[in-house]
């Protein structure tokens, strides 16, 4: 016998009010990051010690630029989802917890945007 | 209310450390470390976009002893989190929960992470020399 109300069962959102959305987004980004990370490490090993012109040519290459942006989006989304769980597990003072969550999520957006902007500005030939 | 005399559930420290629990907490630790490590990637990309001087500064830091030590740690963290992440995804589809399997995949993750870290660094130094 289930103790859940028919409405609660239909919505499937549970006590967190967001259902399995967080868990599922973490798995989806994880699956995306498996090939992206393998590509990234191989590319970075090959680019070890590159001078400025070589690095720009590498980053600005259309294929590299798109893969880098995909990597940046998946990485920061995955990272902020993971750090959220760590903070929720270990920080028990509510104001500190909310403050840290805001900081982590804000920093993820700022860093991802900055990294994407850098890639695009190189790809489009700025400076 | 006499809440003080209630029996407490056993705390984490009373359990003998074992491979599975150590790898579990290491997954979290490497995840947090990698989140911090994104700062280096963002710095490197912005430096490359900003100009030769900014890029030289970033490359100078990465090539320093501290930079190399950090990068070595982050390389291992990345491979560990990747390999153990795949182990987690296997659990998510219901595979590998049997105790012997969990230990086998656990040791496999450790070996794969160390080997791939060494291979990448050999490759990196080869790229520098070539």
PDB file of C-alpha atoms in Angstrom:
ATOM      1  CA  UNK A   1       0.000   0.000   0.000  1.00  0.00           C
ATOM      2  CA  UNK A   2       1.322   3.401  -0.915  1.00  0.00           C
ATOM      3  CA  UNK A   3       0.924   6.317   1.486  1.00  0.00           C
ATOM      4  CA  UNK A   4       1.129   8.824  -1.335  1.00  0.00           C
ATOM      5  CA  UNK A   5      -2.006  10.639  -2.436  1.00  0.00           C
ATOM      6  CA  UNK A   6      -3.281  10.016  -5.976  1.00  0.00           C
ATOM      7  CA  UNK A   7      -2.346  13.610  -6.902  1.00  0.00           C
ATOM      8  CA  UNK A   8       1.154  13.228  -5.423  1.00  0.00           C
ATOM      9  CA  UNK A   9       1.639   9.976  -7.346  1.00  0.00           C
ATOM     10  CA  UNK A  10       0.495  11.601 -10.608  1.00  0.00           C
ATOM     11  CA  UNK A  11       2.821  14.585 -10.202  1.00  0.00           C
ATOM     12  CA  UNK A  12       5.708  12.420  -8.979  1.00  0.00           C
ATOM     13  CA  UNK A  13       7.508  15.393  -7.503  1.00  0.00           C
ATOM     14  CA  UNK A  14       8.105  14.184  -3.906  1.00  0.00           C
ATOM     15  CA  UNK A  15       9.189  16.295  -0.943  1.00  0.00           C
ATOM     16  CA  UNK A  16      11.841  18.193  -2.907  1.00  0.00           C
ATOM     17  CA  UNK A  17       9.072  19.447  -5.278  1.00  0.00           C
ATOM     18  CA  UNK A  18      11.274  18.838  -8.280  1.00  0.00           C
ATOM     19  CA  UNK A  19      10.950  15.074  -8.793  1.00  0.00           C
ATOM     20  CA  UNK A  20      13.935  13.367 -10.407  1.00  0.00           C
ATOM     21  CA  UNK A  21      14.940  16.451 -12.436  1.00  0.00           C
ATOM     22  CA  UNK A  22      18.193  17.121 -10.537  1.00  0.00           C
ATOM     23  CA  UNK A  23      19.293  13.476 -10.542  1.00  0.00           C
ATOM     24  CA  UNK A  24      18.438  13.064 -14.236  1.00  0.00           C
ATOM     25  CA  UNK A  25      20.239  16.258 -15.317  1.00  0.00           C
ATOM     26  CA  UNK A  26      23.332  15.052 -13.431  1.00  0.00           C
ATOM     27  CA  UNK A  27      23.279  11.704 -15.311  1.00  0.00           C
ATOM     28  CA  UNK A  28      22.645  13.347 -18.731  1.00  0.00           C
ATOM     29  CA  UNK A  29      25.573  15.753 -18.297  1.00  0.00           C
ATOM     30  CA  UNK A  30      27.708  12.853 -17.005  1.00  0.00           C
ATOM     31  CA  UNK A  31      26.991  10.786 -20.133  1.00  0.00           C
ATOM     32  CA  UNK A  32      27.744  13.808 -22.357  1.00  0.00           C
ATOM     33  CA  UNK A  33      30.991  14.437 -20.477  1.00  0.00           C
ATOM     34  CA  UNK A  34      32.392  10.924 -21.049  1.00  0.00           C
ATOM     35  CA  UNK A  35      33.294  11.473 -24.756  1.00  0.00           C
ATOM     36  CA  UNK A  36      33.846  15.234 -24.298  1.00  0.00           C
ATOM     37  CA  UNK A  37      36.354  14.695 -21.484  1.00  0.00           C
ATOM     38  CA  UNK A  38      38.261  12.012 -23.396  1.00  0.00           C
ATOM     39  CA  UNK A  39      38.501  14.351 -26.414  1.00  0.00           C
ATOM     40  CA  UNK A  40      39.497  17.281 -24.170  1.00  0.00           C
ATOM     41  CA  UNK A  41      42.373  15.440 -22.479  1.00  0.00           C
ATOM     42  CA  UNK A  42      43.755  14.140 -25.798  1.00  0.00           C
ATOM     43  CA  UNK A  43      43.486  17.639 -27.341  1.00  0.00           C
ATOM     44  CA  UNK A  44      45.144  19.269 -24.309  1.00  0.00           C
ATOM     45  CA  UNK A  45      47.984  16.739 -24.235  1.00  0.00           C
ATOM     46  CA  UNK A  46      48.629  17.420 -27.939  1.00  0.00           C
ATOM     47  CA  UNK A  47      48.504  21.196 -27.274  1.00  0.00           C
ATOM     48  CA  UNK A  48      51.015  21.053 -24.375  1.00  0.00           C
ATOM     49  CA  UNK A  49      53.373  24.036 -24.523  1.00  0.00           C
ATOM     50  CA  UNK A  50      51.662  25.639 -27.537  1.00  0.00           C
ATOM     51  CA  UNK A  51      52.686  29.236 -28.308  1.00  0.00           C
ATOM     52  CA  UNK A  52      50.000  31.915 -28.507  1.00  0.00           C
ATOM     53  CA  UNK A  53      49.348  31.665 -32.257  1.00  0.00           C
ATOM     54  CA  UNK A  54      49.108  27.859 -32.159  1.00  0.00           C
ATOM     55  CA  UNK A  55      46.765  27.955 -29.163  1.00  0.00           C
ATOM     56  CA  UNK A  56      44.487  30.496 -30.893  1.00  0.00           C
ATOM     57  CA  UNK A  57      44.438  28.453 -34.096  1.00  0.00           C
ATOM     58  CA  UNK A  58      43.538  25.383 -32.025  1.00  0.00           C
ATOM     59  CA  UNK A  59      40.763  27.088 -29.999  1.00  0.00           C
ATOM     60  CA  UNK A  60      39.352  28.964 -33.007  1.00  0.00           C
ATOM     61  CA  UNK A  61      39.088  25.883 -35.225  1.00  0.00           C
ATOM     62  CA  UNK A  62      35.312  25.435 -35.811  1.00  0.00           C
ATOM     63  CA  UNK A  63      35.255  21.819 -34.608  1.00  0.00           C
ATOM     64  CA  UNK A  64      37.355  22.574 -31.520  1.00  0.00           C
ATOM     65  CA  UNK A  65      35.348  25.702 -30.705  1.00  0.00           C
ATOM     66  CA  UNK A  66      32.017  23.843 -30.792  1.00  0.00           C
ATOM     67  CA  UNK A  67      33.388  20.911 -28.755  1.00  0.00           C
ATOM     68  CA  UNK A  68      34.906  23.341 -26.222  1.00  0.00           C
ATOM     69  CA  UNK A  69      31.583  25.175 -25.802  1.00  0.00           C
ATOM     70  CA  UNK A  70      29.729  21.855 -25.363  1.00  0.00           C
ATOM     71  CA  UNK A  71      32.373  20.821 -22.817  1.00  0.00           C
ATOM     72  CA  UNK A  72      32.064  24.138 -20.952  1.00  0.00           C
ATOM     73  CA  UNK A  73      28.246  23.977 -20.767  1.00  0.00           C
ATOM     74  CA  UNK A  74      28.167  20.316 -19.676  1.00  0.00           C
ATOM     75  CA  UNK A  75      31.039  20.774 -17.197  1.00  0.00           C
ATOM     76  CA  UNK A  76      29.648  23.809 -15.373  1.00  0.00           C
ATOM     77  CA  UNK A  77      26.096  22.423 -15.324  1.00  0.00           C
ATOM     78  CA  UNK A  78      27.393  19.105 -13.939  1.00  0.00           C
ATOM     79  CA  UNK A  79      29.724  20.858 -11.464  1.00  0.00           C
ATOM     80  CA  UNK A  80      27.051  23.113  -9.968  1.00  0.00           C
ATOM     81  CA  UNK A  81      24.623  20.175  -9.639  1.00  0.00           C
ATOM     82  CA  UNK A  82      27.310  18.169  -7.818  1.00  0.00           C
ATOM     83  CA  UNK A  83      28.486  21.017  -5.576  1.00  0.00           C
ATOM     84  CA  UNK A  84      24.838  21.698  -4.673  1.00  0.00           C
ATOM     85  CA  UNK A  85      24.500  18.166  -3.266  1.00  0.00           C
ATOM     86  CA  UNK A  86      27.802  18.455  -1.377  1.00  0.00           C
ATOM     87  CA  UNK A  87      26.697  21.760   0.189  1.00  0.00           C
ATOM     88  CA  UNK A  88      23.228  20.404   1.050  1.00  0.00           C
ATOM     89  CA  UNK A  89      24.836  17.346   2.691  1.00  0.00           C
ATOM     90  CA  UNK A  90      27.498  19.033   4.804  1.00  0.00           C
ATOM     91  CA  UNK A  91      26.394  22.629   5.522  1.00  0.00           C
ATOM     92  CA  UNK A  92      23.754  22.624   8.245  1.00  0.00           C
ATOM     93  CA  UNK A  93      23.392  26.365   8.934  1.00  0.00           C
ATOM     94  CA  UNK A  94      20.592  27.492   6.615  1.00  0.00           C
ATOM     95  CA  UNK A  95      21.842  31.055   5.887  1.00  0.00           C
ATOM     96  CA  UNK A  96      25.360  29.749   5.115  1.00  0.00           C
ATOM     97  CA  UNK A  97      23.907  26.968   2.963  1.00  0.00           C
ATOM     98  CA  UNK A  98      21.776  29.375   0.903  1.00  0.00           C
ATOM     99  CA  UNK A  99      24.692  31.797   0.589  1.00  0.00           C
ATOM    100  CA  UNK A 100      27.037  29.064  -0.647  1.00  0.00           C
ATOM    101  CA  UNK A 101      24.442  27.735  -3.104  1.00  0.00           C
ATOM    102  CA  UNK A 102      23.945  31.219  -4.546  1.00  0.00           C
ATOM    103  CA  UNK A 103      27.714  31.705  -4.788  1.00  0.00           C
ATOM    104  CA  UNK A 104      28.327  28.340  -6.494  1.00  0.00           C
ATOM    105  CA  UNK A 105      25.484  28.709  -8.977  1.00  0.00           C
ATOM    106  CA  UNK A 106      26.362  32.327  -9.739  1.00  0.00           C
ATOM    107  CA  UNK A 107      30.055  31.492 -10.173  1.00  0.00           C
ATOM    108  CA  UNK A 108      29.190  28.615 -12.531  1.00  0.00           C
ATOM    109  CA  UNK A 109      27.180  30.975 -14.757  1.00  0.00           C
ATOM    110  CA  UNK A 110      29.864  33.702 -14.728  1.00  0.00           C
ATOM    111  CA  UNK A 111      32.742  31.273 -15.422  1.00  0.00           C
ATOM    112  CA  UNK A 112      30.872  29.393 -18.149  1.00  0.00           C
ATOM    113  CA  UNK A 113      29.892  32.653 -19.849  1.00  0.00           C
ATOM    114  CA  UNK A 114      33.456  34.005 -19.639  1.00  0.00           C
ATOM    115  CA  UNK A 115      34.910  30.789 -21.080  1.00  0.00           C
ATOM    116  CA  UNK A 116      32.364  30.650 -23.930  1.00  0.00           C
ATOM    117  CA  UNK A 117      32.955  34.321 -24.709  1.00  0.00           C
ATOM    118  CA  UNK A 118      36.719  33.724 -24.888  1.00  0.00           C
ATOM    119  CA  UNK A 119      36.258  30.789 -27.274  1.00  0.00           C
ATOM    120  CA  UNK A 120      33.860  32.752 -29.511  1.00  0.00           C
ATOM    121  CA  UNK A 121      36.017  35.873 -29.593  1.00  0.00           C
ATOM    122  CA  UNK A 122      38.977  33.753 -30.755  1.00  0.00           C
ATOM    123  CA  UNK A 123      36.814  31.828 -33.250  1.00  0.00           C
ATOM    124  CA  UNK A 124      35.444  35.067 -34.723  1.00  0.00           C
ATOM    125  CA  UNK A 125      38.941  36.560 -34.919  1.00  0.00           C
ATOM    126  CA  UNK A 126      38.742  39.350 -32.311  1.00  0.00           C
ATOM    127  CA  UNK A 127      41.849  41.114 -30.832  1.00  0.00           C
TER     128      UNK A 127
ATOM    129  CA  UNK B   1      12.518  16.144  27.027  1.00  0.00           C
ATOM    130  CA  UNK B   2      15.308  13.711  27.800  1.00  0.00           C
ATOM    131  CA  UNK B   3      16.759  13.602  24.324  1.00  0.00           C
ATOM    132  CA  UNK B   4      20.368  13.359  25.524  1.00  0.00           C
ATOM    133  CA  UNK B   5      20.211   9.720  26.589  1.00  0.00           C
ATOM    134  CA  UNK B   6      18.846   8.407  23.334  1.00  0.00           C
ATOM    135  CA  UNK B   7      21.057   5.841  21.613  1.00  0.00           C
ATOM    136  CA  UNK B   8      22.871   7.330  18.645  1.00  0.00           C
ATOM    137  CA  UNK B   9      23.247   5.543  15.361  1.00  0.00           C
ATOM    138  CA  UNK B  10      26.856   4.428  14.760  1.00  0.00           C
ATOM    139  CA  UNK B  11      28.932   7.282  13.451  1.00  0.00           C
ATOM    140  CA  UNK B  12      31.105   7.080  10.319  1.00  0.00           C
ATOM    141  CA  UNK B  13      34.357   6.734  12.304  1.00  0.00           C
ATOM    142  CA  UNK B  14      33.435   3.377  13.889  1.00  0.00           C
ATOM    143  CA  UNK B  15      33.504   1.611  10.539  1.00  0.00           C
ATOM    144  CA  UNK B  16      36.719   0.082   9.242  1.00  0.00           C
ATOM    145  CA  UNK B  17      37.846   1.927   6.107  1.00  0.00           C
ATOM    146  CA  UNK B  18      37.361  -0.244   3.031  1.00  0.00           C
ATOM    147  CA  UNK B  19      38.007   0.191  -0.683  1.00  0.00           C
ATOM    148  CA  UNK B  20      34.381   0.851  -1.600  1.00  0.00           C
ATOM    149  CA  UNK B  21      33.830   3.609   0.975  1.00  0.00           C
ATOM    150  CA  UNK B  22      37.206   5.225   0.253  1.00  0.00           C
ATOM    151  CA  UNK B  23      36.502   5.322  -3.491  1.00  0.00           C
ATOM    152  CA  UNK B  24      33.058   6.753  -2.766  1.00  0.00           C
ATOM    153  CA  UNK B  25      34.384   9.745  -0.821  1.00  0.00           C
ATOM    154  CA  UNK B  26      37.232  10.135  -3.330  1.00  0.00           C
ATOM    155  CA  UNK B  27      34.606  10.580  -6.070  1.00  0.00           C
ATOM    156  CA  UNK B  28      33.226  13.566  -4.153  1.00  0.00           C
ATOM    157  CA  UNK B  29      36.650  14.985  -3.356  1.00  0.00           C
ATOM    158  CA  UNK B  30      37.806  14.755  -6.985  1.00  0.00           C
ATOM    159  CA  UNK B  31      34.499  16.314  -8.104  1.00  0.00           C
ATOM    160  CA  UNK B  32      35.048  19.329  -5.841  1.00  0.00           C
ATOM    161  CA  UNK B  33      38.709  19.544  -6.918  1.00  0.00           C
ATOM    162  CA  UNK B  34      37.714  19.479 -10.587  1.00  0.00           C
ATOM    163  CA  UNK B  35      35.144  22.233 -10.029  1.00  0.00           C
ATOM    164  CA  UNK B  36      38.006  24.381  -8.653  1.00  0.00           C
ATOM    165  CA  UNK B  37      40.209  23.214 -11.547  1.00  0.00           C
ATOM    166  CA  UNK B  38      37.821  24.784 -14.067  1.00  0.00           C
ATOM    167  CA  UNK B  39      39.347  28.102 -12.960  1.00  0.00           C
ATOM    168  CA  UNK B  40      42.583  27.148 -14.743  1.00  0.00           C
ATOM    169  CA  UNK B  41      40.754  26.286 -17.987  1.00  0.00           C
ATOM    170  CA  UNK B  42      38.777  29.543 -17.881  1.00  0.00           C
ATOM    171  CA  UNK B  43      41.960  31.523 -17.170  1.00  0.00           C
ATOM    172  CA  UNK B  44      43.800  29.801 -20.055  1.00  0.00           C
ATOM    173  CA  UNK B  45      40.950  30.502 -22.526  1.00  0.00           C
ATOM    174  CA  UNK B  46      40.577  34.153 -21.466  1.00  0.00           C
ATOM    175  CA  UNK B  47      44.368  34.620 -21.606  1.00  0.00           C
ATOM    176  CA  UNK B  48      44.483  33.188 -25.139  1.00  0.00           C
ATOM    177  CA  UNK B  49      41.658  35.549 -26.128  1.00  0.00           C
ATOM    178  CA  UNK B  50      43.272  38.570 -24.418  1.00  0.00           C
ATOM    179  CA  UNK B  51      46.668  38.572 -26.124  1.00  0.00           C
ATOM    180  CA  UNK B  52      50.260  37.284 -26.130  1.00  0.00           C
ATOM    181  CA  UNK B  53      51.236  38.840 -22.764  1.00  0.00           C
ATOM    182  CA  UNK B  54      48.258  37.414 -20.857  1.00  0.00           C
ATOM    183  CA  UNK B  55      48.795  34.062 -22.581  1.00  0.00           C
ATOM    184  CA  UNK B  56      52.497  34.029 -21.650  1.00  0.00           C
ATOM    185  CA  UNK B  57      51.566  34.701 -17.999  1.00  0.00           C
ATOM    186  CA  UNK B  58      49.090  31.792 -17.963  1.00  0.00           C
ATOM    187  CA  UNK B  59      51.533  29.442 -19.714  1.00  0.00           C
ATOM    188  CA  UNK B  60      54.265  30.553 -17.285  1.00  0.00           C
ATOM    189  CA  UNK B  61      52.105  29.562 -14.317  1.00  0.00           C
ATOM    190  CA  UNK B  62      51.070  26.236 -15.860  1.00  0.00           C
ATOM    191  CA  UNK B  63      54.732  25.435 -16.590  1.00  0.00           C
ATOM    192  CA  UNK B  64      55.934  26.339 -13.072  1.00  0.00           C
ATOM    193  CA  UNK B  65      56.534  23.678 -10.410  1.00  0.00           C
ATOM    194  CA  UNK B  66      53.299  24.635  -8.617  1.00  0.00           C
ATOM    195  CA  UNK B  67      51.398  24.711 -11.904  1.00  0.00           C
ATOM    196  CA  UNK B  68      52.665  21.271 -12.905  1.00  0.00           C
ATOM    197  CA  UNK B  69      51.866  19.808  -9.480  1.00  0.00           C
ATOM    198  CA  UNK B  70      48.310  21.190  -9.643  1.00  0.00           C
ATOM    199  CA  UNK B  71      47.890  19.962 -13.198  1.00  0.00           C
ATOM    200  CA  UNK B  72      49.153  16.483 -12.248  1.00  0.00           C
ATOM    201  CA  UNK B  73      46.618  16.351  -9.415  1.00  0.00           C
ATOM    202  CA  UNK B  74      43.842  17.573 -11.689  1.00  0.00           C
ATOM    203  CA  UNK B  75      44.795  15.038 -14.387  1.00  0.00           C
ATOM    204  CA  UNK B  76      44.423  12.194 -11.896  1.00  0.00           C
ATOM    205  CA  UNK B  77      41.217  13.715 -10.482  1.00  0.00           C
ATOM    206  CA  UNK B  78      39.747  13.975 -13.986  1.00  0.00           C
ATOM    207  CA  UNK B  79      40.556  10.378 -14.925  1.00  0.00           C
ATOM    208  CA  UNK B  80      39.410   9.085 -11.539  1.00  0.00           C
ATOM    209  CA  UNK B  81      36.104  10.991 -11.674  1.00  0.00           C
ATOM    210  CA  UNK B  82      35.617   9.876 -15.298  1.00  0.00           C
ATOM    211  CA  UNK B  83      36.338   6.184 -14.634  1.00  0.00           C
ATOM    212  CA  UNK B  84      34.425   6.042 -11.356  1.00  0.00           C
ATOM    213  CA  UNK B  85      31.635   8.076 -12.980  1.00  0.00           C
ATOM    214  CA  UNK B  86      31.250   5.338 -15.591  1.00  0.00           C
ATOM    215  CA  UNK B  87      31.165   2.854 -12.664  1.00  0.00           C
ATOM    216  CA  UNK B  88      28.338   4.935 -11.176  1.00  0.00           C
ATOM    217  CA  UNK B  89      26.451   4.992 -14.495  1.00  0.00           C
ATOM    218  CA  UNK B  90      26.732   1.181 -14.616  1.00  0.00           C
ATOM    219  CA  UNK B  91      25.188   1.039 -11.114  1.00  0.00           C
ATOM    220  CA  UNK B  92      22.431   3.373 -12.331  1.00  0.00           C
ATOM    221  CA  UNK B  93      21.365   0.803 -14.922  1.00  0.00           C
ATOM    222  CA  UNK B  94      21.490  -1.874 -12.232  1.00  0.00           C
ATOM    223  CA  UNK B  95      24.818  -3.521 -13.084  1.00  0.00           C
ATOM    224  CA  UNK B  96      27.717  -4.337 -10.774  1.00  0.00           C
ATOM    225  CA  UNK B  97      26.198  -4.288  -7.278  1.00  0.00           C
ATOM    226  CA  UNK B  98      27.513  -7.746  -6.270  1.00  0.00           C
ATOM    227  CA  UNK B  99      30.301  -7.368  -3.709  1.00  0.00           C
ATOM    228  CA  UNK B 100      33.053  -9.127  -5.739  1.00  0.00           C
ATOM    229  CA  UNK B 101      32.087  -7.077  -8.833  1.00  0.00           C
ATOM    230  CA  UNK B 102      32.099  -3.828  -6.842  1.00  0.00           C
ATOM    231  CA  UNK B 103      35.641  -4.614  -5.634  1.00  0.00           C
ATOM    232  CA  UNK B 104      36.849  -5.646  -9.090  1.00  0.00           C
ATOM    233  CA  UNK B 105      35.496  -2.498 -10.764  1.00  0.00           C
ATOM    234  CA  UNK B 106      36.837  -0.429  -7.845  1.00  0.00           C
ATOM    235  CA  UNK B 107      40.408  -1.679  -8.321  1.00  0.00           C
ATOM    236  CA  UNK B 108      39.972  -1.347 -12.083  1.00  0.00           C
ATOM    237  CA  UNK B 109      39.066   2.335 -11.645  1.00  0.00           C
ATOM    238  CA  UNK B 110      42.177   2.916  -9.493  1.00  0.00           C
ATOM    239  CA  UNK B 111      44.504   1.197 -11.983  1.00  0.00           C
ATOM    240  CA  UNK B 112      42.941   2.858 -15.050  1.00  0.00           C
ATOM    241  CA  UNK B 113      43.162   6.327 -13.452  1.00  0.00           C
ATOM    242  CA  UNK B 114      46.833   5.931 -12.552  1.00  0.00           C
ATOM    243  CA  UNK B 115      47.787   4.442 -15.947  1.00  0.00           C
ATOM    244  CA  UNK B 116      45.909   7.097 -17.968  1.00  0.00           C
ATOM    245  CA  UNK B 117      47.434   9.868 -15.818  1.00  0.00           C
ATOM    246  CA  UNK B 118      50.939   8.541 -16.555  1.00  0.00           C
ATOM    247  CA  UNK B 119      50.163   8.063 -20.272  1.00  0.00           C
ATOM    248  CA  UNK B 120      48.870  11.661 -20.564  1.00  0.00           C
ATOM    249  CA  UNK B 121      51.957  13.078 -18.878  1.00  0.00           C
ATOM    250  CA  UNK B 122      54.310  11.050 -21.036  1.00  0.00           C
ATOM    251  CA  UNK B 123      52.327  12.344 -24.032  1.00  0.00           C
ATOM    252  CA  UNK B 124      52.493  15.929 -22.745  1.00  0.00           C
ATOM    253  CA  UNK B 125      56.267  15.818 -22.294  1.00  0.00           C
ATOM    254  CA  UNK B 126      56.590  14.195 -25.741  1.00  0.00           C
ATOM    255  CA  UNK B 127      54.574  17.103 -27.224  1.00  0.00           C
ATOM    256  CA  UNK B 128      56.900  19.554 -25.441  1.00  0.00           C
ATOM    257  CA  UNK B 129      60.013  17.872 -26.794  1.00  0.00           C
ATOM    258  CA  UNK B 130      58.664  17.353 -30.311  1.00  0.00           C
TER     259      UNK B 130
END
